[in-house]
Amino acid sequence: MQLFLESFWPIVWGGITGTIPLALASFAIGLVLALAVALMRLSRNRVVSGIARFYVSVIRGTPLLVQLFVIFYGLPAIGLVIDPWPSAIIAFSLNVGGYAAEVIRAAILSVPKGQWEAAYTIGMSPSTALRRVILPQAARVSVPPLSNTFISLVKDTSLASLILVTELFRVAQQIAAFSQQFMLLYLEAALIYWLFCLALSGGQTRLERRLDRYVAH
């Protein structure tokens, strides 16, 4: 019990300074990429939509761990060496981009076509209509699945420990290696991940309720 209490804050701190920043940075970059890919998927240009479809297929069809290893361990074989933190951010961002792109695409398609026509009627260009009319409505639809994607990403950041990124699970590994209390430390890490996810789920619920105020029922 003493080891549990003594290690609790260092592991939590590893989550605050490592896991959460890594997840936030990767998610933000991934969302930008996902929006671009979603718009490419909706393009009438077959080449553009084909490239986007291929990217989504590769990301969704390969394990995140393999993607991470290709970037950190594979790229040096062709002379491109990337440090652990940037490697993790690149891998997680690309992964989020592949999954979130389909969420955003579906959300955009869920907006009635009449909204586009109404925007054109008042003189908006396609890009203005997308930015000012379509995306705000699509954002409300995409909040729940994108929130779930972020919560999953927080847990997936534990894979970054395999390329020596110091985050929550890496700290737990280091303490476990020193104390030889692997079961205790790994269960403690699992508990802390769970607490983090509970807090994020609570935030997701409040965000959805807040957005519901602006939706007619």
GROMACS .gro file of C-alpha atoms in nm:
model
  217
    1MET     CA    1   0.000   0.000   0.000
    2GLN     CA    2   0.287   0.238   0.074
    3LEU     CA    3   0.433   0.187  -0.274
    4PHE     CA    4   0.089   0.243  -0.424
    5LEU     CA    5   0.051   0.576  -0.247
    6GLU     CA    6   0.408   0.688  -0.315
    7SER     CA    7   0.385   0.608  -0.685
    8PHE     CA    8   0.035   0.745  -0.742
    9TRP     CA    9   0.130   1.111  -0.790
   10PRO     CA   10   0.438   1.044  -1.008
   11ILE     CA   11   0.223   0.832  -1.242
   12VAL     CA   12  -0.056   1.091  -1.246
   13TRP     CA   13   0.203   1.361  -1.316
   14GLY     CA   14   0.333   1.150  -1.604
   15GLY     CA   15  -0.020   1.154  -1.741
   16ILE     CA   16  -0.059   1.529  -1.695
   17THR     CA   17   0.276   1.620  -1.849
   18GLY     CA   18   0.301   1.341  -2.104
   19THR     CA   19  -0.020   1.158  -2.189
   20ILE     CA   20  -0.261   1.451  -2.203
   21PRO     CA   21  -0.033   1.691  -2.401
   22LEU     CA   22   0.051   1.409  -2.643
   23ALA     CA   23  -0.315   1.327  -2.692
   24LEU     CA   24  -0.420   1.692  -2.729
   25ALA     CA   25  -0.148   1.775  -2.983
   26SER     CA   26  -0.214   1.461  -3.186
   27PHE     CA   27  -0.590   1.509  -3.179
   28ALA     CA   28  -0.570   1.874  -3.287
   29ILE     CA   29  -0.341   1.795  -3.579
   30GLY     CA   30  -0.544   1.485  -3.661
   31LEU     CA   31  -0.869   1.685  -3.678
   32VAL     CA   32  -0.721   1.930  -3.926
   33LEU     CA   33  -0.599   1.640  -4.136
   34ALA     CA   34  -0.934   1.463  -4.100
   35LEU     CA   35  -1.127   1.766  -4.225
   36ALA     CA   36  -0.902   1.792  -4.530
   37VAL     CA   37  -0.935   1.420  -4.602
   38ALA     CA   38  -1.313   1.429  -4.553
   39LEU     CA   39  -1.346   1.712  -4.804
   40MET     CA   40  -1.122   1.521  -5.045
   41ARG     CA   41  -1.346   1.215  -5.006
   42LEU     CA   42  -1.644   1.432  -5.099
   43SER     CA   43  -1.469   1.575  -5.403
   44ARG     CA   44  -1.607   1.497  -5.746
   45ASN     CA   45  -1.252   1.461  -5.871
   46ARG     CA   46  -1.187   1.086  -5.878
   47VAL     CA   47  -0.813   1.124  -5.830
   48VAL     CA   48  -0.854   1.345  -5.523
   49SER     CA   49  -1.124   1.126  -5.369
   50GLY     CA   50  -0.923   0.815  -5.457
   51ILE     CA   51  -0.615   0.941  -5.274
   52ALA     CA   52  -0.824   1.017  -4.967
   53ARG     CA   53  -0.995   0.678  -4.983
   54PHE     CA   54  -0.659   0.502  -5.008
   55TYR     CA   55  -0.523   0.692  -4.705
   56VAL     CA   56  -0.827   0.607  -4.495
   57SER     CA   57  -0.807   0.243  -4.602
   58VAL     CA   58  -0.439   0.214  -4.507
   59ILE     CA   59  -0.484   0.382  -4.168
   60ARG     CA   60  -0.795   0.186  -4.074
   61GLY     CA   61  -0.652  -0.139  -4.209
   62THR     CA   62  -0.321  -0.142  -4.020
   63PRO     CA   63  -0.251  -0.151  -3.643
   64LEU     CA   64  -0.154   0.173  -3.472
   65LEU     CA   65   0.149   0.001  -3.320
   66VAL     CA   66   0.276  -0.090  -3.667
   67GLN     CA   67   0.226   0.269  -3.784
   68LEU     CA   68   0.421   0.395  -3.483
   69PHE     CA   69   0.707   0.152  -3.542
   70VAL     CA   70   0.726   0.232  -3.913
   71ILE     CA   71   0.775   0.600  -3.832
   72PHE     CA   72   1.019   0.561  -3.542
   73TYR     CA   73   1.213   0.247  -3.636
   74GLY     CA   74   1.146   0.216  -4.009
   75LEU     CA   75   1.215   0.565  -4.143
   76PRO     CA   76   1.579   0.569  -4.018
   77ALA     CA   77   1.643   0.293  -4.274
   78ILE     CA   78   1.594   0.553  -4.547
   79GLY     CA   79   1.788   0.819  -4.361
   80LEU     CA   80   1.499   0.994  -4.186
   81VAL     CA   81   1.548   0.991  -3.809
   82ILE     CA   82   1.271   1.142  -3.597
   83ASP     CA   83   1.285   1.184  -3.219
   84PRO     CA   84   1.041   0.989  -2.999
   85TRP     CA   85   0.796   1.270  -2.923
   86PRO     CA   86   0.755   1.392  -3.283
   87SER     CA   87   0.732   1.032  -3.400
   88ALA     CA   88   0.449   0.963  -3.157
   89ILE     CA   89   0.265   1.281  -3.255
   90ILE     CA   90   0.298   1.202  -3.626
   91ALA     CA   91   0.175   0.845  -3.583
   92PHE     CA   92  -0.118   0.935  -3.359
   93SER     CA   93  -0.216   1.232  -3.577
   94LEU     CA   94  -0.218   1.021  -3.892
   95ASN     CA   95  -0.425   0.758  -3.712
   96VAL     CA   96  -0.677   1.010  -3.583
   97GLY     CA   97  -0.694   1.165  -3.928
   98GLY     CA   98  -0.790   0.835  -4.086
   99TYR     CA   99  -1.067   0.753  -3.840
  100ALA     CA  100  -1.201   1.104  -3.781
  101ALA     CA  101  -1.219   1.173  -4.155
  102GLU     CA  102  -1.502   0.923  -4.193
  103VAL     CA  103  -1.681   1.073  -3.891
  104ILE     CA  104  -1.660   1.424  -4.036
  105ARG     CA  105  -1.759   1.307  -4.384
  106ALA     CA  106  -2.067   1.133  -4.246
  107ALA     CA  107  -2.154   1.441  -4.040
  108ILE     CA  108  -2.132   1.667  -4.346
  109LEU     CA  109  -2.348   1.429  -4.547
  110SER     CA  110  -2.605   1.427  -4.266
  111VAL     CA  111  -2.677   1.797  -4.320
  112PRO     CA  112  -2.985   1.828  -4.547
  113LYS     CA  113  -2.912   1.938  -4.903
  114GLY     CA  114  -3.162   2.215  -4.855
  115GLN     CA  115  -2.910   2.389  -4.632
  116TRP     CA  116  -2.669   2.412  -4.924
  117GLU     CA  117  -2.943   2.541  -5.153
  118ALA     CA  118  -3.052   2.801  -4.899
  119ALA     CA  119  -2.694   2.924  -4.864
  120TYR     CA  120  -2.655   2.952  -5.241
  121THR     CA  121  -2.986   3.139  -5.262
  122ILE     CA  122  -2.853   3.420  -5.043
  123GLY     CA  123  -2.538   3.446  -5.250
  124MET     CA  124  -2.286   3.236  -5.058
  125SER     CA  125  -2.006   3.063  -5.243
  126PRO     CA  126  -1.956   2.688  -5.182
  127SER     CA  127  -1.662   2.751  -4.949
  128THR     CA  128  -1.852   3.015  -4.751
  129ALA     CA  129  -2.159   2.791  -4.728
  130LEU     CA  130  -1.942   2.507  -4.603
  131ARG     CA  131  -1.771   2.724  -4.343
  132ARG     CA  132  -2.069   2.921  -4.215
  133VAL     CA  133  -2.365   2.687  -4.263
  134ILE     CA  134  -2.267   2.324  -4.311
  135LEU     CA  135  -1.970   2.271  -4.078
  136PRO     CA  136  -2.138   2.425  -3.769
  137GLN     CA  137  -2.428   2.182  -3.811
  138ALA     CA  138  -2.197   1.891  -3.886
  139ALA     CA  139  -1.991   1.972  -3.576
  140ARG     CA  140  -2.289   1.904  -3.350
  141VAL     CA  141  -2.343   1.563  -3.508
  142SER     CA  142  -1.975   1.470  -3.489
  143VAL     CA  143  -1.913   1.565  -3.125
  144PRO     CA  144  -2.003   1.225  -2.967
  145PRO     CA  145  -1.796   1.005  -3.203
  146LEU     CA  146  -1.503   1.249  -3.206
  147SER     CA  147  -1.510   1.265  -2.827
  148ASN     CA  148  -1.494   0.887  -2.817
  149THR     CA  149  -1.202   0.900  -3.058
  150PHE     CA  150  -1.016   1.135  -2.824
  151ILE     CA  151  -1.082   0.915  -2.520
  152SER     CA  152  -0.952   0.614  -2.713
  153LEU     CA  153  -0.647   0.817  -2.814
  154VAL     CA  154  -0.568   0.893  -2.450
  155LYS     CA  155  -0.548   0.520  -2.386
  156ASP     CA  156  -0.359   0.452  -2.708
  157THR     CA  157  -0.082   0.693  -2.606
  158SER     CA  158   0.044   0.414  -2.380
  159LEU     CA  159   0.197   0.267  -2.697
  160ALA     CA  160   0.436   0.563  -2.704
  161SER     CA  161   0.616   0.405  -2.408
  162LEU     CA  162   0.752   0.149  -2.657
  163ILE     CA  163   0.954   0.422  -2.828
  164LEU     CA  164   1.070   0.568  -2.494
  165VAL     CA  165   0.826   0.859  -2.470
  166THR     CA  166   0.783   0.949  -2.104
  167GLU     CA  167   0.411   0.940  -2.036
  168LEU     CA  168   0.181   0.777  -1.782
  169PHE     CA  169   0.253   0.413  -1.862
  170ARG     CA  170   0.626   0.473  -1.913
  171VAL     CA  171   0.649   0.617  -1.561
  172ALA     CA  172   0.463   0.314  -1.424
  173GLN     CA  173   0.705   0.085  -1.611
  174GLN     CA  174   1.007   0.263  -1.466
  175ILE     CA  175   0.876   0.240  -1.110
  176ALA     CA  176   0.779  -0.125  -1.161
  177ALA     CA  177   1.125  -0.210  -1.294
  178PHE     CA  178   1.285  -0.051  -0.988
  179SER     CA  179   1.049  -0.201  -0.729
  180GLN     CA  180   0.978  -0.533  -0.908
  181GLN     CA  181   0.610  -0.487  -0.817
  182PHE     CA  182   0.479  -0.521  -1.171
  183MET     CA  183   0.122  -0.630  -1.093
  184LEU     CA  184   0.066  -0.348  -0.844
  185LEU     CA  185   0.208  -0.075  -1.067
  186TYR     CA  186   0.032  -0.190  -1.383
  187LEU     CA  187  -0.300  -0.211  -1.199
  188GLU     CA  188  -0.236   0.136  -1.062
  189ALA     CA  189  -0.167   0.266  -1.412
  190ALA     CA  190  -0.492   0.105  -1.531
  191LEU     CA  191  -0.679   0.276  -1.246
  192ILE     CA  192  -0.536   0.616  -1.338
  193TYR     CA  193  -0.622   0.570  -1.706
  194TRP     CA  194  -0.974   0.483  -1.597
  195LEU     CA  195  -0.999   0.797  -1.381
  196PHE     CA  196  -0.875   1.010  -1.668
  197CYS     CA  197  -1.133   0.856  -1.902
  198LEU     CA  198  -1.412   0.908  -1.648
  199ALA     CA  199  -1.321   1.278  -1.627
  200LEU     CA  200  -1.312   1.307  -2.007
  201SER     CA  201  -1.645   1.126  -2.041
  202GLY     CA  202  -1.798   1.371  -1.795
  203GLY     CA  203  -1.664   1.660  -2.000
  204GLN     CA  204  -1.808   1.501  -2.316
  205THR     CA  205  -2.152   1.478  -2.156
  206ARG     CA  206  -2.147   1.843  -2.048
  207LEU     CA  207  -2.033   1.953  -2.395
  208GLU     CA  208  -2.316   1.760  -2.561
  209ARG     CA  209  -2.572   1.914  -2.325
  210ARG     CA  210  -2.433   2.259  -2.396
  211LEU     CA  211  -2.460   2.207  -2.772
  212ASP     CA  212  -2.814   2.070  -2.732
  213ARG     CA  213  -2.927   2.417  -2.626
  214TYR     CA  214  -2.872   2.538  -2.981
  215VAL     CA  215  -3.055   2.252  -3.148
  216ALA     CA  216  -3.428   2.272  -3.209
  217HIS     CA  217  -3.622   1.972  -3.080
   0.00000   0.00000   0.00000
